[in-house]
PDB file of C-alpha atoms in Angstrom:
ATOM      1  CA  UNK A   1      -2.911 -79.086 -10.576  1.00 82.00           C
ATOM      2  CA  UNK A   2      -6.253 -77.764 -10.813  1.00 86.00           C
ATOM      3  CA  UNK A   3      -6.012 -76.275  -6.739  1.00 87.00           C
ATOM      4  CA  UNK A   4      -2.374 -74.548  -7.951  1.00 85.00           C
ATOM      5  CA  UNK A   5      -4.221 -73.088 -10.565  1.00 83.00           C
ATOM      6  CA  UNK A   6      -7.062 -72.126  -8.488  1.00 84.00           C
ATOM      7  CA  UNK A   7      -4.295 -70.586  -5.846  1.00 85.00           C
ATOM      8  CA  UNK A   8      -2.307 -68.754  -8.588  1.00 85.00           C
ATOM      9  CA  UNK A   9      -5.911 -67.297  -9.928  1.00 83.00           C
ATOM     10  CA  UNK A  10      -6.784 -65.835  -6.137  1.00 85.00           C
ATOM     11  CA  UNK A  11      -3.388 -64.514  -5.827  1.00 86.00           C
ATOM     12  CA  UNK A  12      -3.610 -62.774  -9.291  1.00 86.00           C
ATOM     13  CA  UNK A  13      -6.991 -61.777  -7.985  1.00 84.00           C
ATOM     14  CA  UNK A  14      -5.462 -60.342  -4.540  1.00 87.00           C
ATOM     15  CA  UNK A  15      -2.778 -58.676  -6.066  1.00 87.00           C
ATOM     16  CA  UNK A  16      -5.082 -56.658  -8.925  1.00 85.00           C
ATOM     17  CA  UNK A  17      -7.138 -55.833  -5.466  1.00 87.00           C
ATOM     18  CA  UNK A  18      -4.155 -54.149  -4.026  1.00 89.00           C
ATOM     19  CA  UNK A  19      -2.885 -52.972  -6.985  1.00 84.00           C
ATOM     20  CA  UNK A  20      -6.409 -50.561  -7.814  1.00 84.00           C
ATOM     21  CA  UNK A  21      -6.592 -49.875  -4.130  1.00 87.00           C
ATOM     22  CA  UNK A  22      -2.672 -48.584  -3.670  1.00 87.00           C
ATOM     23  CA  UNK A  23      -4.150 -46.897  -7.400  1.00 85.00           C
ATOM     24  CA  UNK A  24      -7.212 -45.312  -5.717  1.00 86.00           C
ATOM     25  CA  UNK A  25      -4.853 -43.916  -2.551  1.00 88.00           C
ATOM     26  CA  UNK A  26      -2.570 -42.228  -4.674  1.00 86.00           C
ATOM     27  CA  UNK A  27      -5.036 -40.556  -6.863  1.00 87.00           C
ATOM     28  CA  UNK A  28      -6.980 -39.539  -3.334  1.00 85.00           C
ATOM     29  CA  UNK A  29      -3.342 -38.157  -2.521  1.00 87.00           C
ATOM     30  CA  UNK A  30      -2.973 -36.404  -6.060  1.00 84.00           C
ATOM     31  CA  UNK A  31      -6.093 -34.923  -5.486  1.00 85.00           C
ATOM     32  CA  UNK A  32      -5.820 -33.510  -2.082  1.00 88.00           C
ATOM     33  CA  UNK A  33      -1.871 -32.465  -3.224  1.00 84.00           C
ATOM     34  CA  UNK A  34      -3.703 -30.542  -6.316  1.00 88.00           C
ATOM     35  CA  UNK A  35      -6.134 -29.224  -3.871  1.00 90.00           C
ATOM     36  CA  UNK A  36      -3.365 -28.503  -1.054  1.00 90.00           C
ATOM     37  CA  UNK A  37      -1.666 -26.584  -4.102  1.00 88.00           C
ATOM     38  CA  UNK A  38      -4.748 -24.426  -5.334  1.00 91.00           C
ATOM     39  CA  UNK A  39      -5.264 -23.436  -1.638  1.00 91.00           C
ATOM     40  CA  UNK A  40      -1.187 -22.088  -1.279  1.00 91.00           C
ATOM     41  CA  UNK A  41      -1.624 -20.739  -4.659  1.00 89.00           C
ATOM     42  CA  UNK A  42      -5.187 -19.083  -4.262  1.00 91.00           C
ATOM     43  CA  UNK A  43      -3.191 -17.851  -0.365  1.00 92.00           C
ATOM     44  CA  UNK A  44      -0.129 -15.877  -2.525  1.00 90.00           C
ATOM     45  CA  UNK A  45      -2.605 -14.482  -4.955  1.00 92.00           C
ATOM     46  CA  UNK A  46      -4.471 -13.366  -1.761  1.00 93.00           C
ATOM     47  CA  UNK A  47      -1.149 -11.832  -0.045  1.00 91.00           C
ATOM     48  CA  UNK A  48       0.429 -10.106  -2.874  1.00 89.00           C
ATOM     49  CA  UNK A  49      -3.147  -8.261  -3.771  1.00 91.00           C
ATOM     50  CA  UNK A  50      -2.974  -7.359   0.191  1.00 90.00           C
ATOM     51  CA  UNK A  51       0.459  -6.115  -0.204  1.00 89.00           C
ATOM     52  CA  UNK A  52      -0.340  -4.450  -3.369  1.00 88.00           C
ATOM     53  CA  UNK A  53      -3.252  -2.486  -2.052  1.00 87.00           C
ATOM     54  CA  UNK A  54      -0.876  -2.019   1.464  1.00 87.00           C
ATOM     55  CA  UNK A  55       2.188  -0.307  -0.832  1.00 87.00           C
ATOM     56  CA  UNK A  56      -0.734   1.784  -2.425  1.00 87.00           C
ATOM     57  CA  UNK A  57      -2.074   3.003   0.919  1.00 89.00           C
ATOM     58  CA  UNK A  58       1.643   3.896   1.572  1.00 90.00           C
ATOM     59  CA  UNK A  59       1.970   5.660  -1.745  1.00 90.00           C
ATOM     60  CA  UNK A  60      -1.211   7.843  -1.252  1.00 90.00           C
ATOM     61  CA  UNK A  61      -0.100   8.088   2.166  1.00 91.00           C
ATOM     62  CA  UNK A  62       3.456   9.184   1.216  1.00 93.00           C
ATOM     63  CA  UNK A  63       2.079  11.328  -1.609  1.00 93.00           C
ATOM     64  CA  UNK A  64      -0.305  13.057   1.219  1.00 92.00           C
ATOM     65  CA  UNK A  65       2.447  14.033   3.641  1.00 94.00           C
ATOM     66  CA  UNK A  66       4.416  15.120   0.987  1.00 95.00           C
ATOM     67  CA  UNK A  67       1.133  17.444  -0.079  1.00 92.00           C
ATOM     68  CA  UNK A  68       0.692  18.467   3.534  1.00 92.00           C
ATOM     69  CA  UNK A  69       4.471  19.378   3.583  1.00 93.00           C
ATOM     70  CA  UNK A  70       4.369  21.043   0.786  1.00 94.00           C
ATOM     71  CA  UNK A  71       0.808  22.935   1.869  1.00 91.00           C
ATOM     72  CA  UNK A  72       2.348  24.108   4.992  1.00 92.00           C
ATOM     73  CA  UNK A  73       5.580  25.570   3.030  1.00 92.00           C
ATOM     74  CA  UNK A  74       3.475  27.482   1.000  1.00 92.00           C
ATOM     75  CA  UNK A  75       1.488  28.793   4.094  1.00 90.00           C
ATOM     76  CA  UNK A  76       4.508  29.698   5.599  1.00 90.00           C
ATOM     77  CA  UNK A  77       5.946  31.765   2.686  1.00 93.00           C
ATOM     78  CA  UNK A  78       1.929  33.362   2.340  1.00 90.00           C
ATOM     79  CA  UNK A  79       2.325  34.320   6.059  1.00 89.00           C
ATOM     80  CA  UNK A  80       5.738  35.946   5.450  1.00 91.00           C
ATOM     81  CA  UNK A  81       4.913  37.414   2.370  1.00 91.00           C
ATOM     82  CA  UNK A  82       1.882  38.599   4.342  1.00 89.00           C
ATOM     83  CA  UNK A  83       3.968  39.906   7.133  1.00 90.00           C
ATOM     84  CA  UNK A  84       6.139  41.608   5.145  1.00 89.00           C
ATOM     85  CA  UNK A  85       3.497  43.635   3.448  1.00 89.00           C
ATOM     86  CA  UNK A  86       1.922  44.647   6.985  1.00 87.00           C
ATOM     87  CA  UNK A  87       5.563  45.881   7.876  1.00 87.00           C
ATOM     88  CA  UNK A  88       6.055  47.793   4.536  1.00 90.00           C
ATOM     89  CA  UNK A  89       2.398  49.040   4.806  1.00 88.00           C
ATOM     90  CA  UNK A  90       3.437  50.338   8.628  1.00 86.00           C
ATOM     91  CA  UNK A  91       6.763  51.682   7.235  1.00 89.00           C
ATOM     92  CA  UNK A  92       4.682  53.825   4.446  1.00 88.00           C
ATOM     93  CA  UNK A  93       2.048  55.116   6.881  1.00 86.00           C
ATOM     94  CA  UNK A  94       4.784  55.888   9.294  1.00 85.00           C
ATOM     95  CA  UNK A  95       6.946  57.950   6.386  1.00 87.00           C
ATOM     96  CA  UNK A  96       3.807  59.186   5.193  1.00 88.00           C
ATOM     97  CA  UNK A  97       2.821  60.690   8.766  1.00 84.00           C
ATOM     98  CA  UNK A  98       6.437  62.033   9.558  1.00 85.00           C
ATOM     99  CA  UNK A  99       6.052  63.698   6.453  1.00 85.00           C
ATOM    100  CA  UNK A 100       2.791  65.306   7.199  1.00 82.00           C
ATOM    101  CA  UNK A 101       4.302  65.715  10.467  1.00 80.00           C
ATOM    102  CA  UNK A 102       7.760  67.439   9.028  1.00 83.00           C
ATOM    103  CA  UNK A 103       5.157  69.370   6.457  1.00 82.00           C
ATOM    104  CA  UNK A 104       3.107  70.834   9.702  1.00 78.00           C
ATOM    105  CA  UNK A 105       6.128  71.916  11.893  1.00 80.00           C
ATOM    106  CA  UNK A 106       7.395  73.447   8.577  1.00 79.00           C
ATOM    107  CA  UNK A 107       3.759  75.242   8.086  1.00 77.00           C
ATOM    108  CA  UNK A 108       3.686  76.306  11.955  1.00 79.00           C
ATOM    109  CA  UNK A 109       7.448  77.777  11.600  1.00 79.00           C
ATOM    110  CA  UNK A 110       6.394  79.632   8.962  1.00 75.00           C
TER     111      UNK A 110
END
């Protein structure tokens, strides 16, 4: 009796044993699954602030060429605006001279 007893006592004993050691495991687990987690999570955080600041860069840079577009339009219509008064200036001194011109004939035939 007293050896069953002693038998069922060890077993109760071995079983407790594996029972806090299969414990123990899964909280290691747990723990390296929170850990494993915190990583992936702290990874996203990382990648969407990278993508965030990448979409910014292309919104400056989208917001530059459409600047520089917009720079070189208004060049263009300063250089034609430009042009245009050297043409009109060149039409006036040109009127202006055949005038004078027209005037000195008109002097000399007279």
């Amino acid at each position: 009796g007293i050896e069953a007893v002693q038998n069922t006592c060890a077993s109760r004993a071995s079983t407790d044993r594996q029972a806090n050691n299969t414990l123990d495991e899964m909280k290691d687990k747990a723990g390296e699954g929170k850990q494993k987690l915190e990583n992936r999570a702290s990874e996203a955080k990382k990648t969407v602030e990278e993508k965030t600041a990448t979409s910014d860069t292309e919104a400056h840079q989208k917001q530059a060429e459409e600047d520089a577009e917009k720079s070189k339009n208004r060049a263009a219509e300063n250089a034609e605006e430009a042009k245009n008064a050297v043409v009109q200036t060149a039409k006036d001194v040109a009127a202006t001279v055949q005038e004078k011109v027209s005037q000195g004939i008109e002097a000399v035939q007279n």
